[in-house]
N, CA, C and O atoms as a Tripos MOL2 file, in Angstrom:
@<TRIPOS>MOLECULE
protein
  204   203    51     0     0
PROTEIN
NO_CHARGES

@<TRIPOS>ATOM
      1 N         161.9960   61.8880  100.2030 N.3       1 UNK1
      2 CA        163.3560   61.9390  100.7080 C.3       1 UNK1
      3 C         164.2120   60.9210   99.9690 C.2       1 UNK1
      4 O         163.9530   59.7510   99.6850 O.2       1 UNK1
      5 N         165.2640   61.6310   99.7370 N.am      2 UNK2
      6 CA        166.5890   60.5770   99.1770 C.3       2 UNK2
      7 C         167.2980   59.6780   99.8800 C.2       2 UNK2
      8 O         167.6130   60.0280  101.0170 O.2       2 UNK2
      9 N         167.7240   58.3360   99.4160 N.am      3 UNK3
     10 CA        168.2670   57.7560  100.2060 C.3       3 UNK3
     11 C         169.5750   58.0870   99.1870 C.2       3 UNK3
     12 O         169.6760   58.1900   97.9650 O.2       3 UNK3
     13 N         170.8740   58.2400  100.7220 N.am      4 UNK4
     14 CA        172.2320   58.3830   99.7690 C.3       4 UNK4
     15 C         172.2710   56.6980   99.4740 C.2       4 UNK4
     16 O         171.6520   55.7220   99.8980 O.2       4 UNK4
     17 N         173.1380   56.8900   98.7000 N.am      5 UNK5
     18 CA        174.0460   55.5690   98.0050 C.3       5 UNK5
     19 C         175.0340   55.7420   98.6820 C.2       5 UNK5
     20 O         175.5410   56.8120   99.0180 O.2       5 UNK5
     21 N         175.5640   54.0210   99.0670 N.am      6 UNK6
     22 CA        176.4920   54.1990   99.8340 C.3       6 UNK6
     23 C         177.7720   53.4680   99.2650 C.2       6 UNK6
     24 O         177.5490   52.5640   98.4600 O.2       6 UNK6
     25 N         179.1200   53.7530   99.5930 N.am      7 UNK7
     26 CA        180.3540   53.1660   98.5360 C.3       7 UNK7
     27 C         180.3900   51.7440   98.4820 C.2       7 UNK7
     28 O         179.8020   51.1650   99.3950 O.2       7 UNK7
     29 N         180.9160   51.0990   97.6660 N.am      8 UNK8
     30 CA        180.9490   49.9710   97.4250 C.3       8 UNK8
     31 C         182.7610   49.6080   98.2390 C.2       8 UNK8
     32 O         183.8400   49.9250   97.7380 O.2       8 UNK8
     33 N         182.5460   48.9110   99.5070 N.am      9 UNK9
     34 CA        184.4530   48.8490   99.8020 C.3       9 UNK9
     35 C         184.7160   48.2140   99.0780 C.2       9 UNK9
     36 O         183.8260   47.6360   98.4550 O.2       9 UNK9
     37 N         186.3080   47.9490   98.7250 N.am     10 UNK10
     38 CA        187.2860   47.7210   97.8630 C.3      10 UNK10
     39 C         188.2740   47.0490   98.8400 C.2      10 UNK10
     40 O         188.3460   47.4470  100.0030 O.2      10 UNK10
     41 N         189.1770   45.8490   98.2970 N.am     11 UNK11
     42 CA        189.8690   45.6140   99.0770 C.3      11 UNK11
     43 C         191.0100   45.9900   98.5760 C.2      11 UNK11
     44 O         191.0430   45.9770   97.3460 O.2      11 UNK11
     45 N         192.2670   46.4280   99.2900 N.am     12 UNK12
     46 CA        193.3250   46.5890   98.5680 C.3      12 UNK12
     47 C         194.6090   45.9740   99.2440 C.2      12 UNK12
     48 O         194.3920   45.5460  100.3780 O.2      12 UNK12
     49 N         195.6790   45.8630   98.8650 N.am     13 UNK13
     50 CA        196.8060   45.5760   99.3170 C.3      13 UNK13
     51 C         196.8590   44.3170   99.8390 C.2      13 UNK13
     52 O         196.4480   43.4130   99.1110 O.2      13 UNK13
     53 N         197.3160   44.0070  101.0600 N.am     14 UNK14
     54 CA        197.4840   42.8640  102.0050 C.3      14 UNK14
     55 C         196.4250   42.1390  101.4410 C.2      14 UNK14
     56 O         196.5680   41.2070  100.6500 O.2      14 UNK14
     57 N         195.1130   42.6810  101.9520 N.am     15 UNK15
     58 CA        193.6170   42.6990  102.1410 C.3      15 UNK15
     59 C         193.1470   41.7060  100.5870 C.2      15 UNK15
     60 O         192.3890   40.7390  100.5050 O.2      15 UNK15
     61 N         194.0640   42.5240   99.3350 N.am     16 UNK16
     62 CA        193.3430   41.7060   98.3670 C.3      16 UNK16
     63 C         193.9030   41.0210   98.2630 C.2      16 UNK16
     64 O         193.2990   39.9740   98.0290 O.2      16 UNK16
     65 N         195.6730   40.8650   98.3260 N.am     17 UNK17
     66 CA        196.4770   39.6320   98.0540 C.3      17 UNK17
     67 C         195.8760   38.3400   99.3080 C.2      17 UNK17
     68 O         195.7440   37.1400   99.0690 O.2      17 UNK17
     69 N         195.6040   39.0120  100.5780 N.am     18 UNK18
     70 CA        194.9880   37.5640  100.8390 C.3      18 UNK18
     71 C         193.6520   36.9190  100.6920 C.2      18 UNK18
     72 O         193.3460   35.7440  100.8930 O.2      18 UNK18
     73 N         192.9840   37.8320  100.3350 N.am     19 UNK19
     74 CA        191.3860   37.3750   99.5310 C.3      19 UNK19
     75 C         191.5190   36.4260   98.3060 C.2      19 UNK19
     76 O         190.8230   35.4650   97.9780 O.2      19 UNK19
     77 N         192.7120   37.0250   97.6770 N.am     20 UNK20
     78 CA        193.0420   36.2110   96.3110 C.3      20 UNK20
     79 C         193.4620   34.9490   96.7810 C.2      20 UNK20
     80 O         192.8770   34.0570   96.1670 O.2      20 UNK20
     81 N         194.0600   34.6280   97.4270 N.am     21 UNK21
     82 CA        195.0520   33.6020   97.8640 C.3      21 UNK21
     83 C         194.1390   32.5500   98.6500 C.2      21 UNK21
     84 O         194.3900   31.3480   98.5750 O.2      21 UNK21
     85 N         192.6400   33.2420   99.7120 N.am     22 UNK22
     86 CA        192.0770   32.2800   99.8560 C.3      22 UNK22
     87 C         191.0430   31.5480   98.9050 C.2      22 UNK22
     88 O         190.7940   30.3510   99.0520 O.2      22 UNK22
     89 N         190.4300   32.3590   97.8820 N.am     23 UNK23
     90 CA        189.9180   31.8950   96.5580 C.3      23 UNK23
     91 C         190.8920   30.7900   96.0060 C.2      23 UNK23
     92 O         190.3840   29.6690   96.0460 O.2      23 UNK23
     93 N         191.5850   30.8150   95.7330 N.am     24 UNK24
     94 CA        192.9130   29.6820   95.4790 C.3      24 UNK24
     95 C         192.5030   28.5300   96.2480 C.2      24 UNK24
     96 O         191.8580   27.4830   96.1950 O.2      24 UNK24
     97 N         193.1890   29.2420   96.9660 N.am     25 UNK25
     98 CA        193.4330   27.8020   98.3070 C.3      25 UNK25
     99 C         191.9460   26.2680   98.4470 C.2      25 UNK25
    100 O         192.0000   25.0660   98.7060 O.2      25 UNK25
    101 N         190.5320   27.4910   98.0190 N.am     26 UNK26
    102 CA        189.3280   27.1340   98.3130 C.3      26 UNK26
    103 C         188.9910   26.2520   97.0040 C.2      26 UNK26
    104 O         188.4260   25.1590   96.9650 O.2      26 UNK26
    105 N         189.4330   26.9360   96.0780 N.am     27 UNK27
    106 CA        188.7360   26.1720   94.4300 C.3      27 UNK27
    107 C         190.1630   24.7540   94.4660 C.2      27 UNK27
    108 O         190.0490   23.6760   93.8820 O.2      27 UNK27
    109 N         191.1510   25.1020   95.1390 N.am     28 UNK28
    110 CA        192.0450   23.9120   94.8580 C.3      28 UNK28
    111 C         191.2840   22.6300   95.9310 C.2      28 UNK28
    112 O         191.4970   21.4420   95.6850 O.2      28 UNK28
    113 N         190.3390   23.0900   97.1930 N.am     29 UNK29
    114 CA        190.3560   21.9970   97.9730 C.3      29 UNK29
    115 C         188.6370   21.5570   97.3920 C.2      29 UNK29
    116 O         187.7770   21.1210   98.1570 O.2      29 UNK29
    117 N         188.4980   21.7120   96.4170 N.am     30 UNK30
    118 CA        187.1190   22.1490   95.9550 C.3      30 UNK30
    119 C         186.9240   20.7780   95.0300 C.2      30 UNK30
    120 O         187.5220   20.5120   93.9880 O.2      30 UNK30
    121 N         185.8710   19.9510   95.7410 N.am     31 UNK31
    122 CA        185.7860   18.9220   95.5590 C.3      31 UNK31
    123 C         183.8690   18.2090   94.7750 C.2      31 UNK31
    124 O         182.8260   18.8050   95.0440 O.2      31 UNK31
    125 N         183.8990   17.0570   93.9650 N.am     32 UNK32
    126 CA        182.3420   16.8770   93.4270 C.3      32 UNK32
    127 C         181.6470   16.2240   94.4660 C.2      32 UNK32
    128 O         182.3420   15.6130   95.2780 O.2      32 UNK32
    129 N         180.2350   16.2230   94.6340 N.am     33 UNK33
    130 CA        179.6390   15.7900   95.2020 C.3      33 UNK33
    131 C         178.9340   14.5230   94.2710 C.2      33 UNK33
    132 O         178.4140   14.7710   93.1830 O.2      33 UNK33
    133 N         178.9830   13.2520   94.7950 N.am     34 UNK34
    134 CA        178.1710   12.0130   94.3890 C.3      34 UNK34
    135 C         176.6720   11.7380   94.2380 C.2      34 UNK34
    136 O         176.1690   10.7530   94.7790 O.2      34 UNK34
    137 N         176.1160   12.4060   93.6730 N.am     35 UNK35
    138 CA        174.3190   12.3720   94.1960 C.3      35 UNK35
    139 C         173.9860   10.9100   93.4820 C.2      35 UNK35
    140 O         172.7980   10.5850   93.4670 O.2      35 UNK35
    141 N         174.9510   10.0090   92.8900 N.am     36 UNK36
    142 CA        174.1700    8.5040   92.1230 C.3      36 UNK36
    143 C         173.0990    8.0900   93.3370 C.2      36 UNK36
    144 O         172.0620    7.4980   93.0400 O.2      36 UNK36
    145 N         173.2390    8.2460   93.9630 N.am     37 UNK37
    146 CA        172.2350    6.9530   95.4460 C.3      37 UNK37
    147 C         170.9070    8.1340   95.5760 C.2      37 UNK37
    148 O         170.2640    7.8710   96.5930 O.2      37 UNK37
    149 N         170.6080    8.7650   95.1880 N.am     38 UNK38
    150 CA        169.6030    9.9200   95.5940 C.3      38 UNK38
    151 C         169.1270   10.1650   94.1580 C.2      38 UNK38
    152 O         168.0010   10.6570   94.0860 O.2      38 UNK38
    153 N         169.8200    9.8970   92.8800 N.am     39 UNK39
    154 CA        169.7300    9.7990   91.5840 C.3      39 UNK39
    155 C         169.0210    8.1520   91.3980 C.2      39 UNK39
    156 O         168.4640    7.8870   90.3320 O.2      39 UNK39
    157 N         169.0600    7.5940   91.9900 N.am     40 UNK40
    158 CA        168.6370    6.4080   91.5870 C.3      40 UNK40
    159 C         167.0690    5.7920   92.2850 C.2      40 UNK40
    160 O         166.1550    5.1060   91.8260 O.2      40 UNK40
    161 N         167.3460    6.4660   93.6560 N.am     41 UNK41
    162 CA        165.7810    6.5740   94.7560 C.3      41 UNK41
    163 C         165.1930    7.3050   94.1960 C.2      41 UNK41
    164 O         163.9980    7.0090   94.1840 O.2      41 UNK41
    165 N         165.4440    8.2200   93.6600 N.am     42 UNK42
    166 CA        164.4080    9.3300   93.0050 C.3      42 UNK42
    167 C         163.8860    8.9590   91.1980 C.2      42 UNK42
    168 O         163.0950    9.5880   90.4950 O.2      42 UNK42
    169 N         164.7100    7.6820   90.8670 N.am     43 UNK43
    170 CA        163.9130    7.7810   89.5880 C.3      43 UNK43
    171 C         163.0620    6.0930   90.0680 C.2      43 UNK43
    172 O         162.1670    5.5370   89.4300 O.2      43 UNK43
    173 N         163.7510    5.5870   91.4330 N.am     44 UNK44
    174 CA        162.6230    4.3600   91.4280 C.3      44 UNK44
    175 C         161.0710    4.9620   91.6580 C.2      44 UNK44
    176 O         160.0470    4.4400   91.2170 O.2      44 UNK44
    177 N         161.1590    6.2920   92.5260 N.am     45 UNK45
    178 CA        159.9520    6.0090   93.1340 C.3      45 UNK45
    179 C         159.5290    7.1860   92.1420 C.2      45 UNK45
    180 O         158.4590    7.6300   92.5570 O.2      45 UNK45
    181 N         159.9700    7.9150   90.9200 N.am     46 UNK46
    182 CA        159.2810    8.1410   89.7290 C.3      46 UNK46
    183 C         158.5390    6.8080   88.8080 C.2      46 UNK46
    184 O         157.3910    6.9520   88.3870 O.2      46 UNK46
    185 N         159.0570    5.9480   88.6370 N.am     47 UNK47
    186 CA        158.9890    4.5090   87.9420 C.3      47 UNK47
    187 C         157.5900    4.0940   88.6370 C.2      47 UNK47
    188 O         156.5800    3.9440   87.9490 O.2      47 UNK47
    189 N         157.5870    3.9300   89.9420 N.am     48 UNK48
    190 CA        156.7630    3.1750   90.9370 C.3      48 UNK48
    191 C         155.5210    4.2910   90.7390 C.2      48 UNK48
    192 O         154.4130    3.7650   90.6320 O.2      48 UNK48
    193 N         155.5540    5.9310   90.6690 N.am     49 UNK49
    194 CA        154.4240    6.7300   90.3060 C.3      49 UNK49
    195 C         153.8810    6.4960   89.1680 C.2      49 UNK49
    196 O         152.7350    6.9130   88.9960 O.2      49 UNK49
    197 N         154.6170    5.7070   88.0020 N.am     50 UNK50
    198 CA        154.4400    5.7920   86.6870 C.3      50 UNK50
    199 C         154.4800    7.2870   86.1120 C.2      50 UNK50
    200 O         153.7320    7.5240   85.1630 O.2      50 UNK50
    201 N         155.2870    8.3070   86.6050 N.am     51 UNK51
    202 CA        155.5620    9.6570   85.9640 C.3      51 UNK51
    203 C         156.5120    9.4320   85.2490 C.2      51 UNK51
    204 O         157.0010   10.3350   84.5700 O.2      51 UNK51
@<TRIPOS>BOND
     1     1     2 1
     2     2     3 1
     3     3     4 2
     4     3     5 am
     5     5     6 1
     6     6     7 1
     7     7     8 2
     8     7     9 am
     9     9    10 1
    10    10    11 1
    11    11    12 2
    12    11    13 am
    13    13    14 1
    14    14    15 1
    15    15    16 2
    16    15    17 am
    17    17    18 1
    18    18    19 1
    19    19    20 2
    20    19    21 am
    21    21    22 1
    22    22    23 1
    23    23    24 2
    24    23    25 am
    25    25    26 1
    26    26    27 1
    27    27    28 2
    28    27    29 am
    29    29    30 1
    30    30    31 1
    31    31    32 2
    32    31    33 am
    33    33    34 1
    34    34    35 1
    35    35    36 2
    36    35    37 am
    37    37    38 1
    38    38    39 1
    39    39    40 2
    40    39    41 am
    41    41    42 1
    42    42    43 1
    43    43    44 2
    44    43    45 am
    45    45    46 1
    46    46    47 1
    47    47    48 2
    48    47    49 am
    49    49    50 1
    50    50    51 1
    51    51    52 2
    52    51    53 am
    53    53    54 1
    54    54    55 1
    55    55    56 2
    56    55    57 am
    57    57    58 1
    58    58    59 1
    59    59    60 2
    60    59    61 am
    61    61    62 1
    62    62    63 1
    63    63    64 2
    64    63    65 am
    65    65    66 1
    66    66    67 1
    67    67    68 2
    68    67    69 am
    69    69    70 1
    70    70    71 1
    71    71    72 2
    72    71    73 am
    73    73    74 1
    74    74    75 1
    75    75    76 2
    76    75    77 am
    77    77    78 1
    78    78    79 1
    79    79    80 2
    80    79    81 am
    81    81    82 1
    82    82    83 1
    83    83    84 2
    84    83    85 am
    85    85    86 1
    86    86    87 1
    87    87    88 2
    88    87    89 am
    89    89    90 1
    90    90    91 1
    91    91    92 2
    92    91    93 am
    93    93    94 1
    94    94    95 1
    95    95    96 2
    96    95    97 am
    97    97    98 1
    98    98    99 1
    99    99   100 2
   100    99   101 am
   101   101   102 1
   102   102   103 1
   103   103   104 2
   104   103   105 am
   105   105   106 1
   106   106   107 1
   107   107   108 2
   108   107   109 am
   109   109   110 1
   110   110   111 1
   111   111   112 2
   112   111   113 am
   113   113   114 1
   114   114   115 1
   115   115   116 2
   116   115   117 am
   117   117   118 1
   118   118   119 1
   119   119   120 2
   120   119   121 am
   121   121   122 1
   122   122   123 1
   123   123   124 2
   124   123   125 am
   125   125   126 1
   126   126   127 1
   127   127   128 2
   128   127   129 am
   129   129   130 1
   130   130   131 1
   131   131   132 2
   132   131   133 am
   133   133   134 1
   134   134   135 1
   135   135   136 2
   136   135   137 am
   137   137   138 1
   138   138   139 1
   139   139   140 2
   140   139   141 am
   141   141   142 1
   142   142   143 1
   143   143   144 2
   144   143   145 am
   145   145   146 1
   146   146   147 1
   147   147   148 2
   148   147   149 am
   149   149   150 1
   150   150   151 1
   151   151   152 2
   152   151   153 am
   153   153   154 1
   154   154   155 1
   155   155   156 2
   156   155   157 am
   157   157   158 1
   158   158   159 1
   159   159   160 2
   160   159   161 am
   161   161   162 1
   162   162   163 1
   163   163   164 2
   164   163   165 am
   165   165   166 1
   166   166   167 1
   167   167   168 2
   168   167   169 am
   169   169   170 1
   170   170   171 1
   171   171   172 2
   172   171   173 am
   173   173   174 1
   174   174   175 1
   175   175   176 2
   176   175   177 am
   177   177   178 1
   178   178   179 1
   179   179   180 2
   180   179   181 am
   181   181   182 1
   182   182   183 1
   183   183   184 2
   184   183   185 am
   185   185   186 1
   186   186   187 1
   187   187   188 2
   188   187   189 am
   189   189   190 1
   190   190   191 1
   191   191   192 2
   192   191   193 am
   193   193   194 1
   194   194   195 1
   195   195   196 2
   196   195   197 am
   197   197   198 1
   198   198   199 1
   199   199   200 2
   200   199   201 am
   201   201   202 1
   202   202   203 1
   203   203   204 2
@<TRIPOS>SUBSTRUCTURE
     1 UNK1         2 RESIDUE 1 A UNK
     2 UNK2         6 RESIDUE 1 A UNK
     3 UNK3        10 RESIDUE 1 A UNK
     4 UNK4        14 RESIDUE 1 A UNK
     5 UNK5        18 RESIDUE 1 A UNK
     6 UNK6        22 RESIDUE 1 A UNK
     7 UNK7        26 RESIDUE 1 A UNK
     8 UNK8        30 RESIDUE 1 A UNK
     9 UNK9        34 RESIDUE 1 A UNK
    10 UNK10       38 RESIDUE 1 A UNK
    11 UNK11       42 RESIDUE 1 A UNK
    12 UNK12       46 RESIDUE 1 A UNK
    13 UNK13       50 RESIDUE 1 A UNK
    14 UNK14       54 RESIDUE 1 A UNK
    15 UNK15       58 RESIDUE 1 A UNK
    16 UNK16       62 RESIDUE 1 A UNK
    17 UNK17       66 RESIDUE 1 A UNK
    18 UNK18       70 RESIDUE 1 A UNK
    19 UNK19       74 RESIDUE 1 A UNK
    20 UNK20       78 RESIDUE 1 A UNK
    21 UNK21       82 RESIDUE 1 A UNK
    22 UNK22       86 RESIDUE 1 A UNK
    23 UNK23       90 RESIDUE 1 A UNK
    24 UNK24       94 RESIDUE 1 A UNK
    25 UNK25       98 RESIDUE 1 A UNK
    26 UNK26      102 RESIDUE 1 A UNK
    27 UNK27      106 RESIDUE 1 A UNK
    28 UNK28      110 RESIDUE 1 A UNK
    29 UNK29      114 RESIDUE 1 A UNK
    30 UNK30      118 RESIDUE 1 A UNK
    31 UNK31      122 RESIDUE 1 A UNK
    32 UNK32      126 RESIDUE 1 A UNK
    33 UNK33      130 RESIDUE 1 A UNK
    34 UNK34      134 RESIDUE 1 A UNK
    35 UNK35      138 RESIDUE 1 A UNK
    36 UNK36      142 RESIDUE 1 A UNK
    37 UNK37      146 RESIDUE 1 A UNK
    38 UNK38      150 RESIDUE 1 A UNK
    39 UNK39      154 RESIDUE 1 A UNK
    40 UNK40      158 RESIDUE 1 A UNK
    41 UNK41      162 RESIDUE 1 A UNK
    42 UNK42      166 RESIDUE 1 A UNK
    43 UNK43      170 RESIDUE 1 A UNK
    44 UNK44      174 RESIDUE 1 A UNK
    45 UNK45      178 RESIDUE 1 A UNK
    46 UNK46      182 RESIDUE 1 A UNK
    47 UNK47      186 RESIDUE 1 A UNK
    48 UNK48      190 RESIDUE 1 A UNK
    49 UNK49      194 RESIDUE 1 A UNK
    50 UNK50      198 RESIDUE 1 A UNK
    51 UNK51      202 RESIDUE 1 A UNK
């Protein structure tokens, strides 16, 4: 037995102008994360394994 394929939705209108607009909004509040303190525990207790 076949399985149908089913459509892929699409957004359009309103729908995509505000999809677009929250992509925006998201990459503008879109910020780095600091890992130095978790970068630095993790190569002492490499050092301390001697790896």
């Amino acid at each position: 037995m076949a399985i149908t394929i089913k459509s892929i939705p699409v957004l359009k209108d309103k729908a995509a102008a505000h999809f677009n607009s929250k992509i925006a909004e998201n990459n503008a509040k879109k910020s780095s994360i600091d890992f130095s303190k978790q970068t630095s525990v993790a190569s002492k207790i490499l050092a301390k394994a001697k790896l």
